[in-house]
Coordinates of C-alpha atoms in Angstrom, one line a residue:
Chain A
M300 CA -7.7 47.9 13.9
R301 CA -9.7 46.1 11.4
R302 CA -12.7 48.3 12.7
T303 CA -11.1 51.8 12.3
L304 CA -10.1 50.7 9.0
A305 CA -14.0 50.2 8.1
L306 CA -15.0 53.0 9.7
I307 CA -12.7 55.0 8.4
L308 CA -13.1 53.5 4.4
C309 CA -17.2 53.9 5.3
G310 CA -16.9 57.5 5.8
W311 CA -14.5 58.5 3.3
A312 CA -16.8 56.4 1.2
A313 CA -19.7 58.3 2.4
A314 CA -18.7 62.0 2.0
A315 CA -17.7 60.3 -1.6
A316 CA -20.7 59.7 -2.6
L317 CA -21.5 63.4 -0.6
V318 CA -19.6 64.9 -3.1
G319 CA -20.4 62.5 -6.1
Q320 CA -17.3 63.1 -8.0
E321 CA -16.9 60.7 -10.2
S322 CA -13.8 59.0 -11.3
P323 CA -12.9 58.3 -15.0
G324 CA -10.8 55.9 -16.3
Q325 CA -13.4 52.7 -17.4
A326 CA -13.5 52.7 -20.6
A327 CA -12.9 50.1 -23.0
G328 CA -9.9 49.6 -22.8
H329 CA -10.0 50.1 -18.6
F330 CA -7.9 46.5 -18.6
Y331 CA -5.0 44.9 -17.4
N332 CA -2.5 46.5 -19.8
V333 CA 1.0 44.9 -19.3
D334 CA 2.1 47.3 -22.4
K335 CA 1.2 50.5 -20.4
E336 CA 2.5 49.3 -17.1
A337 CA 3.7 52.9 -14.5
R338 CA 4.7 53.3 -11.4
I339 CA 2.7 56.2 -9.2
E340 CA 3.5 58.2 -6.8
G341 CA 1.7 60.0 -3.9
T342 CA -0.2 61.0 -0.9
V343 CA -3.8 59.1 -0.7
R344 CA -6.4 62.0 -0.4
E345 CA -9.9 59.6 -1.1
I346 CA -10.5 56.5 -0.2
R347 CA -14.3 55.3 -2.3
F348 CA -15.4 52.3 -3.0
E349 CA -17.5 52.0 -6.9
P350 CA -19.1 49.3 -8.8
R351 CA -16.7 48.3 -11.5
Y352 CA -16.9 45.3 -14.4
K353 CA -20.2 45.5 -13.8
D354 CA -20.1 43.4 -10.7
R355 CA -22.3 43.5 -8.3
A356 CA -20.1 44.0 -5.4
S357 CA -17.5 47.3 -5.1
F358 CA -14.3 48.0 -5.8
L359 CA -11.9 50.2 -3.8
V360 CA -10.7 53.5 -5.4
I361 CA -8.4 55.8 -3.7
V362 CA -7.3 58.7 -5.2
L363 CA -4.0 59.5 -5.0
Q364 CA -1.8 62.9 -5.7
K365 CA 1.4 62.7 -7.7
A366 CA 3.9 63.6 -5.4
G367 CA 4.4 67.0 -6.6
S368 CA 2.4 67.9 -8.8
E369 CA -1.8 68.9 -8.9
E370 CA -2.5 65.6 -11.3
T371 CA -5.0 63.3 -8.9
Y372 CA -5.3 59.4 -10.3
F373 CA -7.5 57.2 -9.3
V374 CA -6.4 54.0 -8.5
E375 CA -8.0 50.8 -8.6
V376 CA -7.1 48.3 -6.2
G377 CA -9.6 45.2 -6.1
P378 CA -13.0 44.0 -3.8
S379 CA -13.1 45.6 -0.9
W380 CA -13.5 42.6 1.1
F381 CA -10.4 42.0 -0.5
F382 CA -8.2 44.9 0.7
G383 CA -7.7 44.0 4.6
Q384 CA -4.7 46.9 5.7
D385 CA -5.1 49.9 7.0
L386 CA -4.6 52.6 5.1
H387 CA -5.2 56.5 6.0
Q388 CA -6.3 60.1 3.6
G389 CA -2.9 61.4 3.9
E390 CA -0.1 58.3 3.8
R391 CA 2.2 58.2 1.3
L392 CA 1.6 55.4 -1.4
S393 CA 3.4 54.1 -4.1
V394 CA 1.8 52.2 -6.6
V395 CA 2.6 49.6 -9.9
G396 CA 0.3 49.0 -11.6
S397 CA -1.2 49.8 -15.9
L398 CA -2.7 53.2 -16.8
A399 CA -6.4 52.5 -18.1
G400 CA -7.4 55.7 -19.9
E401 CA -5.3 58.8 -18.7
R402 CA -5.8 59.3 -15.0
A403 CA -7.0 55.7 -13.8
L404 CA -4.7 53.3 -13.0
I405 CA -5.6 49.7 -12.4
A406 CA -3.1 49.4 -9.7
R407 CA -0.6 45.9 -8.9
Q408 CA 1.0 46.2 -6.4
L409 CA 1.0 49.3 -3.1
R410 CA 3.6 50.3 -0.9
F411 CA 2.7 52.1 1.6
R412 CA 4.0 52.5 5.4
G413 CA 7.1 49.6 4.8
Q414 CA 4.9 47.0 3.9
T415 CA 4.0 46.1 0.4
V416 CA 0.7 44.6 -0.8
I417 CA 0.3 42.5 -3.9
V418 CA -3.3 42.1 -5.8
R419 CA -2.1 41.5 -9.1
D420 CA 0.3 39.5 -10.9
K421 CA 2.9 40.4 -13.5
K422 CA 0.2 39.6 -15.7
G423 CA -2.3 41.9 -14.4
F424 CA -4.5 38.3 -13.0
P425 CA -6.2 39.9 -9.9
S426 CA -4.9 38.1 -7.1
W427 CA -8.8 37.4 -5.4
S428 CA -9.4 35.5 -8.2
G429 CA -7.9 32.6 -6.6
G430 CA -6.9 30.2 -9.5
A431 CA -6.8 26.5 -10.5
A432 CA -8.6 25.6 -7.8
R433 CA -11.2 28.1 -7.4
P434 CA -14.3 26.8 -8.6
R435 CA -16.6 28.6 -11.3
G436 CA -18.7 30.8 -11.0
K437 CA -19.9 34.0 -12.3
R438 CA -18.9 35.8 -15.3
R439 CA -17.1 39.6 -14.5
I440 CA -18.0 41.7 -17.2
G441 CA -15.8 44.9 -17.7
S442 CA -17.1 46.6 -21.0
F443 CA -17.2 49.9 -20.3
Chain B
M236 CA 17.6 -21.8 -7.1
K237 CA 20.6 -19.4 -5.0
R238 CA 18.9 -16.0 -4.3
R239 CA 21.5 -13.7 -6.6
R240 CA 20.2 -16.2 -9.3
L241 CA 16.2 -15.6 -8.5
L242 CA 17.6 -11.6 -8.2
V243 CA 18.8 -12.4 -12.4
F244 CA 16.2 -15.1 -13.7
F245 CA 13.3 -12.2 -12.1
A246 CA 14.0 -9.6 -11.0
L247 CA 15.9 -7.6 -14.1
P248 CA 13.3 -9.0 -16.7
F249 CA 10.8 -7.2 -14.1
A250 CA 12.9 -4.6 -14.1
G251 CA 12.3 -4.1 -17.7
V252 CA 9.1 -5.0 -17.9
L253 CA 8.6 -1.5 -15.9
L254 CA 10.7 0.0 -17.7
I255 CA 9.1 -0.9 -20.8
F256 CA 6.0 0.5 -19.2
A257 CA 7.2 3.2 -17.8
F258 CA 9.0 4.2 -21.4
V259 CA 5.5 3.5 -23.7
S260 CA 3.0 4.9 -20.8
A261 CA 5.4 8.4 -21.5
L262 CA 5.1 7.6 -24.8
N263 CA 1.9 7.5 -25.0
R264 CA 0.4 10.6 -22.8
A265 CA 3.2 12.9 -25.1
D266 CA 0.7 11.4 -27.8
F267 CA -2.2 12.1 -25.8
R268 CA -1.6 16.5 -24.5
R269 CA -0.3 16.2 -28.5
R270 CA -3.6 15.1 -30.2
A271 CA -6.0 16.6 -27.5
E272 CA -4.6 19.6 -27.7
D273 CA -5.1 19.8 -31.9
L274 CA -8.0 18.9 -31.1
V275 CA -8.7 21.6 -28.2
R276 CA -7.3 24.3 -31.1
G277 CA -9.1 22.6 -33.8
Q278 CA -12.7 23.6 -31.7
V279 CA -10.9 26.9 -30.1
E280 CA -11.2 28.3 -33.6
A281 CA -14.1 26.4 -34.7
T282 CA -15.4 28.4 -31.6
A283 CA -13.9 31.5 -32.6
H284 CA -15.2 31.6 -36.1
I285 CA -18.6 30.8 -35.1
M286 CA -18.5 33.8 -32.7
A287 CA -17.3 35.2 -35.2
V288 CA -19.7 35.4 -37.4
N289 CA -22.4 36.2 -35.8
I290 CA -20.6 38.8 -34.6
S291 CA -20.0 40.6 -37.6
H292 CA -23.8 40.3 -38.6
M293 CA -24.7 41.7 -34.7
L294 CA -22.2 44.4 -35.9
T295 CA -23.5 45.4 -39.3
E296 CA -26.5 45.9 -37.6
G297 CA -26.1 48.5 -36.3
R298 CA -25.2 46.9 -33.0
A299 CA -22.7 48.4 -30.3
P300 CA -20.0 46.0 -29.9
D301 CA -20.1 46.0 -26.0
E302 CA -23.5 45.1 -27.0
T303 CA -22.6 42.7 -28.6
L304 CA -20.3 40.5 -26.8
E305 CA -22.3 40.6 -23.7
L306 CA -24.8 38.6 -25.6
F307 CA -22.1 35.7 -26.0
A308 CA -20.7 36.2 -21.8
P309 CA -22.8 33.0 -20.1
E310 CA -20.4 31.2 -22.4
D311 CA -18.4 29.1 -19.4
D312 CA -15.2 27.6 -21.1
I313 CA -14.4 31.0 -22.6
Y314 CA -12.3 33.1 -20.2
F315 CA -12.2 36.2 -22.0
M316 CA -13.2 37.7 -25.3
A317 CA -12.1 41.2 -26.3
L318 CA -13.3 42.8 -29.6
L319 CA -10.1 45.1 -31.8
D320 CA -11.0 47.6 -34.6
E321 CA -8.7 47.2 -37.5
K322 CA -6.0 50.7 -34.5
K323 CA -6.1 47.5 -32.5
D324 CA -8.0 49.9 -30.5
V325 CA -10.0 47.6 -27.9
L326 CA -13.6 48.4 -28.7
A327 CA -15.2 46.0 -25.5
W328 CA -14.1 43.4 -23.7
N329 CA -14.7 40.9 -20.9
S330 CA -13.4 38.6 -18.2
R331 CA -14.0 35.9 -15.4
F332 CA -11.3 37.3 -14.3
E333 CA -11.8 41.2 -13.7
G334 CA -9.8 43.5 -15.3
Y335 CA -7.8 39.8 -16.6
L336 CA -7.2 41.1 -20.5
P337 CA -3.9 39.3 -20.9
L338 CA -3.8 41.1 -24.4
S339 CA -0.1 42.0 -26.8
L340 CA -0.7 44.3 -29.5
S341 CA 2.3 43.0 -31.5
S342 CA 0.9 39.4 -32.1
A343 CA -3.2 40.3 -32.2
E344 CA -3.3 39.3 -35.8
A345 CA -6.1 36.8 -36.7
G346 CA -5.5 33.6 -37.1
A347 CA -2.3 33.8 -34.9
S348 CA -2.3 31.7 -31.3
G349 CA -1.1 30.8 -28.3
I350 CA -1.1 29.6 -25.0
I351 CA -1.1 32.3 -21.2
D352 CA 0.2 30.3 -18.4
S353 CA -1.8 31.6 -15.3
P354 CA -3.3 30.5 -12.5
A355 CA -6.4 29.9 -13.1
G356 CA -4.5 27.1 -15.1
K357 CA -3.7 27.1 -19.1
I358 CA -5.8 29.4 -21.7
F359 CA -6.0 29.4 -25.1
N360 CA -5.7 32.0 -26.9
T361 CA -6.4 32.7 -30.5
Y362 CA -7.5 35.9 -32.8
A363 CA -10.2 35.6 -34.9
A364 CA -11.4 38.3 -38.5
V365 CA -14.6 39.6 -37.7
P366 CA -16.3 42.3 -40.8
A367 CA -18.6 44.5 -39.5
G368 CA -19.1 46.4 -42.5
Q369 CA -19.0 49.3 -45.0
D370 CA -15.6 48.1 -45.3
R371 CA -14.1 48.3 -41.3
D372 CA -12.3 45.3 -39.9
Y373 CA -12.3 43.8 -36.5
L374 CA -10.2 41.8 -34.9
L375 CA -11.8 38.8 -32.3
Y376 CA -9.2 38.5 -29.2
L377 CA -10.8 34.1 -27.4
G378 CA -9.4 33.2 -25.0
Y379 CA -10.1 29.2 -23.9
S380 CA -10.2 27.5 -21.0
L381 CA -7.4 24.5 -20.9
S382 CA -8.1 23.2 -17.4
A383 CA -10.7 20.4 -18.4
M384 CA -7.9 19.6 -20.8
E385 CA -5.4 19.6 -18.3
D386 CA -7.6 18.3 -15.5
M387 CA -7.7 15.2 -18.4
L388 CA -4.2 15.3 -18.4
A389 CA -3.7 15.8 -15.1
R390 CA -5.4 12.3 -14.0
T391 CA -4.6 10.2 -17.7
G392 CA -0.5 10.4 -16.4
R393 CA -2.4 9.5 -12.6
N394 CA -3.6 6.8 -14.2
A395 CA -0.3 5.7 -15.3
L396 CA 1.5 6.3 -11.8
F397 CA -1.4 3.8 -10.2
F398 CA -1.1 1.2 -12.9
F399 CA 2.4 1.4 -12.9
A400 CA 2.4 1.4 -9.4
L401 CA 0.1 -1.6 -9.0
L402 CA 2.4 -3.3 -12.0
V403 CA 5.7 -2.9 -8.2
L404 CA 3.7 -3.6 -6.0
V405 CA 2.5 -6.8 -7.6
G406 CA 5.7 -7.4 -8.8
A407 CA 6.5 -7.4 -5.2
L408 CA 4.1 -10.0 -4.0
F409 CA 5.7 -12.2 -6.0
F410 CA 8.7 -11.7 -5.8
H411 CA 7.6 -13.0 -2.4
E412 CA 5.8 -15.6 -2.6
I413 CA 9.3 -17.2 -5.1
S414 CA 11.6 -15.6 -2.4
L415 CA 9.4 -18.6 0.3
L416 CA 8.4 -20.8 -2.5
Q417 CA 12.2 -21.1 -3.0
A418 CA 13.0 -21.2 0.7
R419 CA 10.1 -23.6 1.7
Y420 CA 10.9 -26.1 -1.6
M421 CA 15.1 -25.5 0.0
A422 CA 13.4 -26.7 3.3
K423 CA 12.1 -29.7 1.8
A424 CA 15.2 -30.8 -0.8
R425 CA 17.0 -30.2 2.3
E426 CA 15.0 -32.7 4.9
A427 CA 14.7 -35.1 1.8
E428 CA 18.4 -35.4 1.8
A429 CA 18.6 -36.1 5.4
E430 CA 15.9 -38.8 5.7
R431 CA 17.7 -39.9 1.9
L432 CA 20.7 -40.4 3.6
E433 CA 18.9 -41.1 8.2
K434 CA 16.9 -44.3 5.4
E435 CA 20.2 -45.4 3.7
R436 CA 21.9 -45.2 7.1
F437 CA 19.1 -47.2 8.4
R438 CA 19.0 -50.2 5.5
E439 CA 23.0 -51.0 6.2
I440 CA 23.0 -51.1 9.6
S441 CA 19.0 -53.2 9.2
A442 CA 20.8 -55.3 6.9
F443 CA 24.5 -55.6 9.3
T444 CA 22.8 -56.3 12.7
S445 CA 20.3 -59.3 10.7
G446 CA 23.8 -60.3 9.8
V447 CA 24.3 -59.6 13.1
A448 CA 21.7 -61.6 14.7
H449 CA 22.4 -64.2 12.5
E450 CA 25.2 -65.3 12.8
I451 CA 25.1 -64.7 17.0
K452 CA 21.3 -67.1 17.2
N453 CA 22.8 -69.6 15.0
P454 CA 25.4 -70.0 17.6
L455 CA 23.0 -69.3 21.2
N456 CA 21.0 -72.2 19.8
S457 CA 23.9 -75.2 19.8
L458 CA 24.6 -73.3 22.8
S459 CA 20.7 -73.4 24.2
L460 CA 21.0 -77.1 23.8
L461 CA 24.5 -77.9 25.3
F462 CA 22.6 -76.7 28.4
D463 CA 19.5 -78.6 27.6
L464 CA 22.0 -82.0 27.6
L465 CA 23.9 -80.6 30.4
M466 CA 21.0 -80.0 32.8
N467 CA 19.8 -83.7 32.2
S468 CA 23.5 -85.4 32.7
V469 CA 25.1 -82.7 36.5
P470 CA 24.7 -83.2 39.3
S471 CA 21.5 -81.5 41.4
A472 CA 23.7 -79.3 42.4
M473 CA 24.7 -77.9 39.3
K474 CA 21.9 -78.0 37.8
P475 CA 21.1 -73.8 39.2
D476 CA 23.9 -72.8 37.4
V477 CA 23.2 -74.7 34.2
G478 CA 20.0 -72.6 34.7
A479 CA 21.5 -69.8 35.3
G480 CA 23.5 -69.7 31.9
K481 CA 20.6 -71.0 30.0
D482 CA 19.2 -67.8 30.9
Q483 CA 22.1 -66.4 30.5
V484 CA 22.0 -66.9 26.5
R485 CA 18.2 -66.2 26.8
T486 CA 18.7 -63.1 27.7
I487 CA 21.6 -62.3 24.4
A488 CA 18.7 -64.0 22.6
G489 CA 16.9 -61.0 23.4
I490 CA 18.4 -59.0 23.2
V491 CA 19.5 -60.1 20.1
D492 CA 15.8 -59.8 18.9
R493 CA 15.1 -56.7 19.9
F494 CA 17.9 -55.3 18.6
S495 CA 16.7 -56.4 15.7
S496 CA 13.2 -56.0 15.4
A497 CA 13.7 -52.0 16.3
V498 CA 16.1 -51.7 12.3
K499 CA 13.5 -53.7 10.8
P500 CA 10.4 -52.0 9.1
I501 CA 7.2 -51.4 10.6
R502 CA 4.9 -52.6 8.7
P503 CA 1.2 -51.8 10.3
V504 CA -2.1 -54.8 9.4
P505 CA -4.6 -51.5 9.9
E506 CA -8.8 -53.0 11.7
L507 CA -11.4 -51.1 13.4
L508 CA -10.3 -51.3 18.0
L509 CA -11.5 -50.5 20.8
L510 CA -9.4 -48.1 22.2
E511 CA -9.6 -50.0 25.8
E512 CA -8.9 -53.1 24.4
V513 CA -5.7 -51.8 22.9
V514 CA -4.7 -49.9 27.0
G515 CA -5.5 -53.4 28.1
Q516 CA -3.5 -55.7 26.3
A517 CA -0.6 -53.7 27.3
R518 CA -1.6 -53.3 31.0
E519 CA -1.6 -57.4 30.7
S520 CA 1.3 -57.3 29.4
L521 CA 3.3 -54.7 31.6
L522 CA 2.3 -56.9 35.3
R523 CA 3.4 -60.1 33.6
E524 CA 6.6 -58.6 33.1
F525 CA 6.2 -56.7 36.3
P526 CA 3.4 -58.2 38.6
A527 CA 4.1 -56.0 41.6
A528 CA 3.3 -53.0 39.3
A529 CA 0.0 -53.8 39.3
P530 CA -1.9 -50.9 41.8
R531 CA 0.5 -48.4 40.9
V532 CA -0.9 -48.5 37.1
E533 CA -4.3 -46.1 36.7
I534 CA -6.0 -47.3 33.5
V535 CA -8.9 -43.8 31.7
V536 CA -10.3 -44.7 29.3
G537 CA -13.5 -43.3 27.8
S538 CA -16.1 -45.7 26.5
G539 CA -16.5 -46.6 22.8
V540 CA -13.5 -45.1 22.0
R541 CA -13.0 -46.7 18.3
M542 CA -9.5 -46.1 16.3
R543 CA -7.8 -47.3 13.7
G544 CA -4.3 -49.2 13.1
D545 CA -2.5 -53.0 14.0
G546 CA -3.8 -54.0 17.5
G547 CA -0.5 -55.7 18.5
L548 CA 2.0 -53.1 17.4
L549 CA -0.5 -50.8 19.5
A550 CA 0.0 -52.3 22.4
Q551 CA 3.8 -53.2 22.3
A552 CA 4.6 -48.9 21.8
L553 CA 2.5 -48.7 24.5
L554 CA 3.8 -51.0 26.8
N555 CA 7.0 -49.6 25.8
L556 CA 5.7 -46.1 27.3
L557 CA 4.2 -47.6 30.0
K558 CA 8.0 -49.7 31.4
N559 CA 9.3 -46.5 30.5
A560 CA 6.4 -44.5 33.0
L561 CA 7.3 -46.9 36.3
E562 CA 10.9 -47.2 35.8
A563 CA 10.7 -43.3 36.2
S564 CA 8.5 -43.1 38.5
D565 CA 9.6 -45.5 41.3
A566 CA 7.0 -46.2 43.4
S567 CA 4.6 -43.5 42.9
S568 CA 1.5 -44.4 40.3
I569 CA 1.7 -43.9 36.1
R570 CA -1.8 -42.6 34.7
V571 CA -2.9 -43.5 31.2
E572 CA -5.3 -41.3 30.2
G573 CA -8.0 -41.8 26.3
R574 CA -10.1 -40.0 25.4
S575 CA -12.2 -38.9 21.4
L576 CA -10.9 -35.6 19.9
R577 CA -12.9 -34.5 17.5
K578 CA -11.0 -35.4 14.5
G579 CA -8.2 -38.2 16.3
V580 CA -8.0 -40.2 19.1
E581 CA -5.5 -38.7 22.1
I582 CA -3.3 -41.0 24.9
L583 CA -1.7 -39.5 27.1
V584 CA 1.2 -41.7 29.5
R585 CA 1.3 -40.1 32.3
D586 CA 4.6 -40.5 35.6
D587 CA 5.7 -38.8 38.1
G588 CA 8.9 -39.3 38.1
P589 CA 12.0 -36.8 38.2
G590 CA 10.2 -36.1 34.4
I591 CA 13.4 -35.4 31.1
P592 CA 16.1 -33.0 30.9
A593 CA 15.4 -30.2 29.1
A594 CA 18.1 -30.9 26.9
D595 CA 17.1 -34.2 26.8
L596 CA 13.7 -33.9 25.3
G597 CA 14.3 -33.9 22.1
R598 CA 16.6 -36.9 21.9
V599 CA 14.4 -39.6 24.0
F600 CA 12.9 -41.3 20.8
E601 CA 16.7 -41.4 19.4
P602 CA 17.2 -44.3 18.4
F603 CA 20.2 -46.6 21.0
Y604 CA 19.5 -43.4 23.9
S605 CA 19.0 -44.8 26.9
T606 CA 20.3 -42.7 30.2
K607 CA 19.5 -45.9 32.2
E608 CA 22.8 -48.1 33.0
R609 CA 20.8 -51.5 31.7
G610 CA 18.5 -49.7 29.1
L611 CA 19.6 -50.0 24.8
G612 CA 17.4 -47.1 24.1
I613 CA 15.2 -49.1 21.1
G614 CA 12.0 -49.4 23.7
L615 CA 10.8 -44.9 23.2
Y616 CA 12.8 -45.2 19.4
L617 CA 10.3 -48.9 18.7
S618 CA 6.9 -46.8 20.2
R619 CA 7.8 -43.6 18.2
K620 CA 8.4 -45.6 14.3
I621 CA 5.3 -47.6 15.5
I622 CA 3.0 -44.3 16.4
E623 CA 4.3 -42.7 12.6
A624 CA 3.9 -45.7 11.0
H625 CA 0.2 -45.1 12.9
G626 CA 0.2 -41.3 10.6
G627 CA 0.3 -40.5 14.4
R628 CA 2.5 -38.0 16.0
I629 CA 4.3 -38.5 19.9
E630 CA 5.8 -35.9 22.1
A631 CA 7.4 -35.9 25.2
R632 CA 7.2 -32.6 28.0
N633 CA 8.4 -32.4 30.9
R634 CA 5.4 -31.3 34.3
E635 CA 7.5 -28.6 36.0
G636 CA 9.2 -30.4 38.9
R637 CA 6.0 -33.3 38.7
G638 CA 7.0 -35.5 35.7
T639 CA 7.2 -36.3 32.7
D640 CA 3.7 -36.5 30.5
F641 CA 4.4 -39.0 26.5
H642 CA 1.4 -37.3 24.4
I643 CA 0.3 -39.4 21.6
L644 CA -2.2 -38.5 18.9
F645 CA -3.5 -40.2 16.0
P646 CA -6.0 -39.0 12.8
G647 CA -9.2 -40.6 13.1
G648 CA -10.9 -41.8 15.4

């Protein structure tokens, strides 16, 4: 199942790379701002992998078309290795996250096919960072 | 001291000590935490101030905000930092955790500070003013990790807990030892009291027996003399009867003497002895009394076994044991073994008699205890007294259906 997902994701990533469409949202205000939290529901149009926070690892970014509208949002989920669920183009998806620019959303919680995936806590602390027991590693920079 | 009193006098004060320790420890830790927080606060504010000055210079020189912040990125204990303009818009920021910048714009003022709880531990945040030239005033927002301080406080708490547990353990051991000591003391006190009572009883018996012996022996002497006179004056046909009478008087005197000696305290005069000589002396005395028993007595004593003791008394003790063995074993043989041990001398007197009933084993050395029809119950008692007066000990052991062993152990050798 994971292999299928990986293939699908890779396919979409390759397609996105070919299209060369640039996702907006990486600006100085691109951090998890609890005051700008919103819920967006829509349909998955595209799945991408993009470098974020000047990190060398790529982040999973979902292009979401808002339900009942033509507006698309670029939903930043988390590092590609962290997200281990099946997700396909055309699926319905509900995201709670922080608006970081006009069409960018930093996801905190995703809900699809009846399952809920938490990627950050309520203050925006990333779940993949571990916590207090996490060994101190390289600093991630995100000053776009 | 009763167990309850022990609890009141030792356990309650100790519980008080534990409570005081816990209380003082809690106070100390609270004070330590306060001081540590103050120290960290001062350190972070100083760091923020220094960074603000440096950033101010760089911005004044015309560097871009993101380029400027990046120069400060390697700071390890700083979890995040951000540069805000006058409208409190974030110009640039960085964080150890992707996208994590817990920023409350309502409290974003120079000098404001607070503590945030995060999965990565507590974070101290502070705002510092950054003058950037051309009348621009920026704000530097800094989040400093308190995990080192939290680790230190946790370690302090663990140490306090460890010492508390150690104190409890030491206290428990102390009380356990005190309790054991008290139990031993009580047992010894009971033993000493029993011994004192027994000695007192024996003193009374001894005094009484000596008095009775004296009162009996005086008329016995007269009676003996009378029989001597009669022996010279009666017709020859009556002489055997008179002789029998005199024998009975002698028997009574012997019994009185044995009773007297049984209750007298034993004071051995020790000298260096050869064990084979002591055993030989006992054997000779036995054979004088029971000449026919010679083939039944077997002696196996190592040559050159030396010990210190009163030869006469030890021979008497052995003689009593031999007589007891001889009477117990009918026609079978009795055996005496003696050998030198590393720290003593061991003597074994073995018979092949019917053995001693298990219930009576502990009583055979008691005075006046006898299962024989004509026994007085003094012989084994005397033997025990003599052996104990030499610092030794004796015990009787049954060999299942094959007779009895009397084990004697003397110290030294």
